PDB file of N, CA and C in Angstrom:
ATOM      1  N   TYR T   1      55.926  -5.023  -5.476  1.00 87.00           N
ATOM      2  CA  TYR T   1      56.109  -5.652  -6.765  1.00 87.00           C
ATOM      3  C   TYR T   1      55.905  -7.152  -6.656  1.00 87.00           C
ATOM      4  N   THR T   2      55.369  -7.733  -7.705  1.00 90.00           N
ATOM      5  CA  THR T   2      55.350  -9.178  -7.852  1.00 90.00           C
ATOM      6  C   THR T   2      56.263  -9.513  -9.020  1.00 90.00           C
ATOM      7  N   PHE T   3      57.198 -10.425  -8.783  1.00 91.00           N
ATOM      8  CA  PHE T   3      58.140 -10.864  -9.801  1.00 91.00           C
ATOM      9  C   PHE T   3      57.721 -12.256 -10.246  1.00 91.00           C
ATOM     10  N   THR T   4      57.467 -12.415 -11.544  1.00 93.00           N
ATOM     11  CA  THR T   4      56.996 -13.680 -12.088  1.00 93.00           C
ATOM     12  C   THR T   4      57.961 -14.167 -13.155  1.00 93.00           C
ATOM     13  N   VAL T   5      58.312 -15.449 -13.099  1.00 93.00           N
ATOM     14  CA  VAL T   5      59.164 -16.055 -14.115  1.00 93.00           C
ATOM     15  C   VAL T   5      58.286 -16.495 -15.285  1.00 93.00           C
ATOM     16  N   PHE T   6      58.694 -16.085 -16.481  1.00 95.00           N
ATOM     17  CA  PHE T   6      58.023 -16.491 -17.714  1.00 95.00           C
ATOM     18  C   PHE T   6      58.932 -17.470 -18.451  1.00 95.00           C
ATOM     19  N   VAL T   7      58.348 -18.507 -19.037  1.00 95.00           N
ATOM     20  CA  VAL T   7      59.089 -19.461 -19.850  1.00 95.00           C
ATOM     21  C   VAL T   7      58.525 -19.391 -21.262  1.00 95.00           C
ATOM     22  N   SER T   8      59.370 -18.990 -22.190  1.00 95.00           N
ATOM     23  CA  SER T   8      58.969 -18.839 -23.604  1.00 95.00           C
ATOM     24  C   SER T   8      57.713 -17.980 -23.741  1.00 95.00           C
ATOM     25  N   GLY T   9      57.661 -16.900 -22.973  1.00 95.00           N
ATOM     26  CA  GLY T   9      56.573 -15.930 -23.089  1.00 95.00           C
ATOM     27  C   GLY T   9      55.333 -16.231 -22.271  1.00 95.00           C
ATOM     28  N   SER T  10      55.300 -17.331 -21.556  1.00 95.00           N
ATOM     29  CA  SER T  10      54.127 -17.692 -20.751  1.00 95.00           C
ATOM     30  C   SER T  10      54.468 -17.629 -19.261  1.00 95.00           C
ATOM     31  N   PRO T  11      53.561 -17.062 -18.446  1.00 94.00           N
ATOM     32  CA  PRO T  11      53.833 -16.986 -17.009  1.00 94.00           C
ATOM     33  C   PRO T  11      53.831 -18.373 -16.376  1.00 94.00           C
ATOM     34  N   SER T  12      54.702 -18.553 -15.397  1.00 92.00           N
ATOM     35  CA  SER T  12      54.743 -19.807 -14.646  1.00 92.00           C
ATOM     36  C   SER T  12      54.212 -19.560 -13.237  1.00 92.00           C
ATOM     37  N   SER T  13      54.194 -20.595 -12.428  1.00 89.00           N
ATOM     38  CA  SER T  13      53.763 -20.456 -11.031  1.00 89.00           C
ATOM     39  C   SER T  13      54.889 -19.933 -10.152  1.00 89.00           C
ATOM     40  N   LEU T  14      56.079 -19.789 -10.706  1.00 91.00           N
ATOM     41  CA  LEU T  14      57.245 -19.342  -9.955  1.00 91.00           C
ATOM     42  C   LEU T  14      57.212 -17.818  -9.835  1.00 91.00           C
ATOM     43  N   ALA T  15      56.927 -17.328  -8.624  1.00 91.00           N
ATOM     44  CA  ALA T  15      56.774 -15.888  -8.405  1.00 91.00           C
ATOM     45  C   ALA T  15      57.002 -15.558  -6.938  1.00 91.00           C
ATOM     46  N   CYS T  16      57.281 -14.287  -6.683  1.00 90.00           N
ATOM     47  CA  CYS T  16      57.359 -13.812  -5.305  1.00 90.00           C
ATOM     48  C   CYS T  16      56.987 -12.336  -5.281  1.00 90.00           C
ATOM     49  N   THR T  17      56.601 -11.860  -4.097  1.00 89.00           N
ATOM     50  CA  THR T  17      56.112 -10.493  -3.954  1.00 89.00           C
ATOM     51  C   THR T  17      56.895  -9.761  -2.873  1.00 89.00           C
ATOM     52  N   ILE T  18      57.225  -8.519  -3.171  1.00 87.00           N
ATOM     53  CA  ILE T  18      57.865  -7.622  -2.204  1.00 87.00           C
ATOM     54  C   ILE T  18      56.869  -6.518  -1.889  1.00 87.00           C
ATOM     55  N   THR T  19      56.591  -6.314  -0.607  1.00 82.00           N
ATOM     56  CA  THR T  19      55.667  -5.254  -0.212  1.00 82.00           C
ATOM     57  C   THR T  19      56.297  -4.386   0.869  1.00 82.00           C
ATOM     58  N   GLY T  20      55.752  -3.185   1.032  1.00 78.00           N
ATOM     59  CA  GLY T  20      56.193  -2.291   2.096  1.00 78.00           C
ATOM     60  C   GLY T  20      57.687  -2.035   2.047  1.00 78.00           C
ATOM     61  N   SER T  21      58.356  -2.224   3.175  1.00 79.00           N
ATOM     62  CA  SER T  21      59.784  -1.946   3.259  1.00 79.00           C
ATOM     63  C   SER T  21      60.648  -3.180   2.984  1.00 79.00           C
ATOM     64  N   GLU T  22      60.036  -4.299   2.579  1.00 83.00           N
ATOM     65  CA  GLU T  22      60.814  -5.498   2.272  1.00 83.00           C
ATOM     66  C   GLU T  22      61.805  -5.208   1.147  1.00 83.00           C
ATOM     67  N   GLN T  23      62.930  -5.892   1.161  1.00 83.00           N
ATOM     68  CA  GLN T  23      63.955  -5.668   0.152  1.00 83.00           C
ATOM     69  C   GLN T  23      64.293  -6.910  -0.654  1.00 83.00           C
ATOM     70  N   HIS T  24      63.706  -8.046  -0.329  1.00 85.00           N
ATOM     71  CA  HIS T  24      63.992  -9.254  -1.093  1.00 85.00           C
ATOM     72  C   HIS T  24      62.848 -10.241  -0.966  1.00 85.00           C
ATOM     73  N   CYS T  25      62.822 -11.187  -1.885  1.00 87.00           N
ATOM     74  CA  CYS T  25      61.851 -12.274  -1.825  1.00 87.00           C
ATOM     75  C   CYS T  25      62.446 -13.476  -2.541  1.00 87.00           C
ATOM     76  N   SER T  26      61.868 -14.629  -2.288  1.00 86.00           N
ATOM     77  CA  SER T  26      62.293 -15.837  -2.984  1.00 86.00           C
ATOM     78  C   SER T  26      61.134 -16.818  -3.020  1.00 86.00           C
ATOM     79  N   ASP T  27      61.169 -17.698  -3.994  1.00 84.00           N
ATOM     80  CA  ASP T  27      60.164 -18.754  -4.099  1.00 84.00           C
ATOM     81  C   ASP T  27      60.927 -20.060  -4.190  1.00 84.00           C
ATOM     82  N   THR T  28      61.002 -20.767  -3.096  1.00 82.00           N
ATOM     83  CA  THR T  28      61.755 -22.019  -3.055  1.00 82.00           C
ATOM     84  C   THR T  28      60.838 -23.227  -2.881  1.00 82.00           C
ATOM     85  N   SER T  29      59.553 -23.027  -3.098  1.00 81.00           N
ATOM     86  CA  SER T  29      58.580 -24.107  -2.952  1.00 81.00           C
ATOM     87  C   SER T  29      58.833 -25.195  -3.994  1.00 81.00           C
ATOM     88  N   ASP T  30      58.808 -26.447  -3.576  1.00 79.00           N
ATOM     89  CA  ASP T  30      58.978 -27.553  -4.514  1.00 79.00           C
ATOM     90  C   ASP T  30      57.878 -27.588  -5.571  1.00 79.00           C
ATOM     91  N   SER T  31      56.705 -27.064  -5.248  1.00 81.00           N
ATOM     92  CA  SER T  31      55.601 -27.094  -6.211  1.00 81.00           C
ATOM     93  C   SER T  31      55.715 -25.995  -7.264  1.00 81.00           C
ATOM     94  N   ASP T  32      56.642 -25.061  -7.091  1.00 80.00           N
ATOM     95  CA  ASP T  32      56.773 -23.952  -8.033  1.00 80.00           C
ATOM     96  C   ASP T  32      57.999 -24.060  -8.935  1.00 80.00           C
ATOM     97  N   LYS T  33      58.485 -25.251  -9.165  1.00 83.00           N
ATOM     98  CA  LYS T  33      59.594 -25.445 -10.099  1.00 83.00           C
ATOM     99  C   LYS T  33      59.057 -25.364 -11.522  1.00 83.00           C
ATOM    100  N   VAL T  34      59.915 -24.950 -12.447  1.00 87.00           N
ATOM    101  CA  VAL T  34      59.519 -24.901 -13.854  1.00 87.00           C
ATOM    102  C   VAL T  34      60.470 -25.760 -14.670  1.00 87.00           C
ATOM    103  N   THR T  35      59.962 -26.290 -15.752  1.00 87.00           N
ATOM    104  CA  THR T  35      60.764 -27.088 -16.668  1.00 87.00           C
ATOM    105  C   THR T  35      61.044 -26.266 -17.910  1.00 87.00           C
ATOM    106  N   VAL T  36      62.296 -26.249 -18.314  1.00 90.00           N
ATOM    107  CA  VAL T  36      62.678 -25.558 -19.555  1.00 90.00           C
ATOM    108  C   VAL T  36      63.406 -26.548 -20.443  1.00 90.00           C
ATOM    109  N   GLY T  37      63.280 -26.335 -21.730  1.00 89.00           N
ATOM    110  CA  GLY T  37      63.934 -27.208 -22.686  1.00 89.00           C
ATOM    111  C   GLY T  37      64.835 -26.419 -23.610  1.00 89.00           C
ATOM    112  N   ALA T  38      65.516 -27.125 -24.468  1.00 90.00           N
ATOM    113  CA  ALA T  38      66.397 -26.483 -25.442  1.00 90.00           C
ATOM    114  C   ALA T  38      65.593 -25.476 -26.261  1.00 90.00           C
ATOM    115  N   GLY T  39      66.096 -24.258 -26.368  1.00 94.00           N
ATOM    116  CA  GLY T  39      65.438 -23.220 -27.149  1.00 94.00           C
ATOM    117  C   GLY T  39      64.427 -22.389 -26.374  1.00 94.00           C
ATOM    118  N   ASP T  40      64.057 -22.809 -25.157  1.00 94.00           N
ATOM    119  CA  ASP T  40      63.143 -22.007 -24.336  1.00 94.00           C
ATOM    120  C   ASP T  40      63.846 -20.738 -23.875  1.00 94.00           C
ATOM    121  N   THR T  41      63.085 -19.695 -23.674  1.00 94.00           N
ATOM    122  CA  THR T  41      63.612 -18.469 -23.093  1.00 94.00           C
ATOM    123  C   THR T  41      63.054 -18.315 -21.691  1.00 94.00           C
ATOM    124  N   ILE T  42      63.821 -17.653 -20.831  1.00 92.00           N
ATOM    125  CA  ILE T  42      63.402 -17.378 -19.461  1.00 92.00           C
ATOM    126  C   ILE T  42      63.473 -15.874 -19.251  1.00 92.00           C
ATOM    127  N   SER T  43      62.419 -15.307 -18.682  1.00 93.00           N
ATOM    128  CA  SER T  43      62.426 -13.883 -18.354  1.00 93.00           C
ATOM    129  C   SER T  43      61.709 -13.671 -17.033  1.00 93.00           C
ATOM    130  N   VAL T  44      61.961 -12.524 -16.420  1.00 92.00           N
ATOM    131  CA  VAL T  44      61.299 -12.157 -15.174  1.00 92.00           C
ATOM    132  C   VAL T  44      60.559 -10.853 -15.412  1.00 92.00           C
ATOM    133  N   VAL T  45      59.278 -10.846 -15.072  1.00 92.00           N
ATOM    134  CA  VAL T  45      58.445  -9.661 -15.233  1.00 92.00           C
ATOM    135  C   VAL T  45      58.136  -9.106 -13.849  1.00 92.00           C
ATOM    136  N   ALA T  46      58.369  -7.804 -13.666  1.00 89.00           N
ATOM    137  CA  ALA T  46      58.072  -7.121 -12.403  1.00 89.00           C
ATOM    138  C   ALA T  46      56.794  -6.319 -12.574  1.00 89.00           C
ATOM    139  N   THR T  47      55.804  -6.612 -11.742  1.00 88.00           N
ATOM    140  CA  THR T  47      54.512  -5.936 -11.805  1.00 88.00           C
ATOM    141  C   THR T  47      54.311  -5.139 -10.520  1.00 88.00           C
ATOM    142  N   PRO T  48      54.104  -3.805 -10.627  1.00 85.00           N
ATOM    143  CA  PRO T  48      53.879  -3.003  -9.410  1.00 85.00           C
ATOM    144  C   PRO T  48      52.640  -3.487  -8.668  1.00 85.00           C
ATOM    145  N   SER T  49      52.707  -3.463  -7.342  1.00 79.00           N
ATOM    146  CA  SER T  49      51.584  -3.905  -6.515  1.00 79.00           C
ATOM    147  C   SER T  49      50.462  -2.879  -6.450  1.00 79.00           C
ATOM    148  N   THR T  50      50.783  -1.640  -6.755  1.00 76.00           N
ATOM    149  CA  THR T  50      49.773  -0.583  -6.756  1.00 76.00           C
ATOM    150  C   THR T  50      49.799   0.103  -8.111  1.00 76.00           C
ATOM    151  N   PRO T  51      48.714   0.745  -8.494  1.00 71.00           N
ATOM    152  CA  PRO T  51      48.685   1.399  -9.801  1.00 71.00           C
ATOM    153  C   PRO T  51      49.539   2.670  -9.878  1.00 71.00           C
ATOM    154  N   ALA T  52      50.039   3.153  -8.756  1.00 69.00           N
ATOM    155  CA  ALA T  52      50.877   4.359  -8.780  1.00 69.00           C
ATOM    156  C   ALA T  52      52.173   4.075  -9.527  1.00 69.00           C
ATOM    157  N   ALA T  53      52.705   5.077 -10.177  1.00 59.00           N
ATOM    158  CA  ALA T  53      53.953   4.922 -10.913  1.00 59.00           C
ATOM    159  C   ALA T  53      55.087   4.581  -9.946  1.00 59.00           C
ATOM    160  N   PRO T  54      55.801   3.497 -10.192  1.00 65.00           N
ATOM    161  CA  PRO T  54      56.886   3.114  -9.287  1.00 65.00           C
ATOM    162  C   PRO T  54      58.111   4.010  -9.467  1.00 65.00           C
ATOM    163  N   THR T  55      58.900   4.114  -8.411  1.00 72.00           N
ATOM    164  CA  THR T  55      60.163   4.830  -8.521  1.00 72.00           C
ATOM    165  C   THR T  55      61.212   3.868  -9.065  1.00 72.00           C
ATOM    166  N   ALA T  56      62.247   4.402  -9.657  1.00 71.00           N
ATOM    167  CA  ALA T  56      63.300   3.573 -10.248  1.00 71.00           C
ATOM    168  C   ALA T  56      64.028   2.784  -9.166  1.00 71.00           C
ATOM    169  N   GLN T  57      64.277   1.509  -9.423  1.00 75.00           N
ATOM    170  CA  GLN T  57      64.974   0.625  -8.494  1.00 75.00           C
ATOM    171  C   GLN T  57      65.855  -0.325  -9.281  1.00 75.00           C
ATOM    172  N   SER T  58      66.825  -0.906  -8.628  1.00 81.00           N
ATOM    173  CA  SER T  58      67.651  -1.952  -9.225  1.00 81.00           C
ATOM    174  C   SER T  58      67.122  -3.312  -8.799  1.00 81.00           C
ATOM    175  N   VAL T  59      67.172  -4.266  -9.702  1.00 83.00           N
ATOM    176  CA  VAL T  59      66.691  -5.611  -9.404  1.00 83.00           C
ATOM    177  C   VAL T  59      67.756  -6.618  -9.826  1.00 83.00           C
ATOM    178  N   LEU T  60      68.005  -7.585  -8.965  1.00 84.00           N
ATOM    179  CA  LEU T  60      68.908  -8.690  -9.273  1.00 84.00           C
ATOM    180  C   LEU T  60      68.139  -9.985  -9.103  1.00 84.00           C
ATOM    181  N   TRP T  61      68.391 -10.968  -9.955  1.00 85.00           N
ATOM    182  CA  TRP T  61      67.739 -12.268  -9.804  1.00 85.00           C
ATOM    183  C   TRP T  61      68.717 -13.352 -10.212  1.00 85.00           C
ATOM    184  N   SER T  62      68.445 -14.564  -9.745  1.00 83.00           N
ATOM    185  CA  SER T  62      69.320 -15.694 -10.072  1.00 83.00           C
ATOM    186  C   SER T  62      68.480 -16.918 -10.376  1.00 83.00           C
ATOM    187  N   VAL T  63      69.125 -17.863 -11.032  1.00 81.00           N
ATOM    188  CA  VAL T  63      68.473 -19.111 -11.423  1.00 81.00           C
ATOM    189  C   VAL T  63      69.370 -20.267 -11.006  1.00 81.00           C
ATOM    190  N   GLN T  64      68.759 -21.326 -10.518  1.00 78.00           N
ATOM    191  CA  GLN T  64      69.507 -22.544 -10.258  1.00 78.00           C
ATOM    192  C   GLN T  64      69.064 -23.575 -11.276  1.00 78.00           C
ATOM    193  N   TYR T  65      69.994 -24.036 -12.083  1.00 78.00           N
ATOM    194  CA  TYR T  65      69.693 -25.023 -13.131  1.00 78.00           C
ATOM    195  C   TYR T  65      70.118 -26.404 -12.666  1.00 78.00           C
ATOM    196  N   LEU T  66      69.175 -27.330 -12.689  1.00 77.00           N
ATOM    197  CA  LEU T  66      69.466 -28.719 -12.320  1.00 77.00           C
ATOM    198  C   LEU T  66      69.168 -29.601 -13.537  1.00 77.00           C
ATOM    199  N   PRO T  67      70.211 -30.118 -14.191  1.00 76.00           N
ATOM    200  CA  PRO T  67      69.988 -30.944 -15.394  1.00 76.00           C
ATOM    201  C   PRO T  67      69.328 -32.270 -15.077  1.00 76.00           C
TER     202      PRO T  67
END
């Protein structure tokens, strides 16, 4: 899966990919920070890495907000 952060419906550069038997990923690159403003929405979209139907899984994500 590739997990991509969307801001107000648009994809950002903030993303990470889990492949094979991996169980977690993170994107802590300074170049992949996103700016959000009052009224913006934030969502995470999970895209399967292969066209095969994925099996059900649980996903947790977190955000660090720096004013």
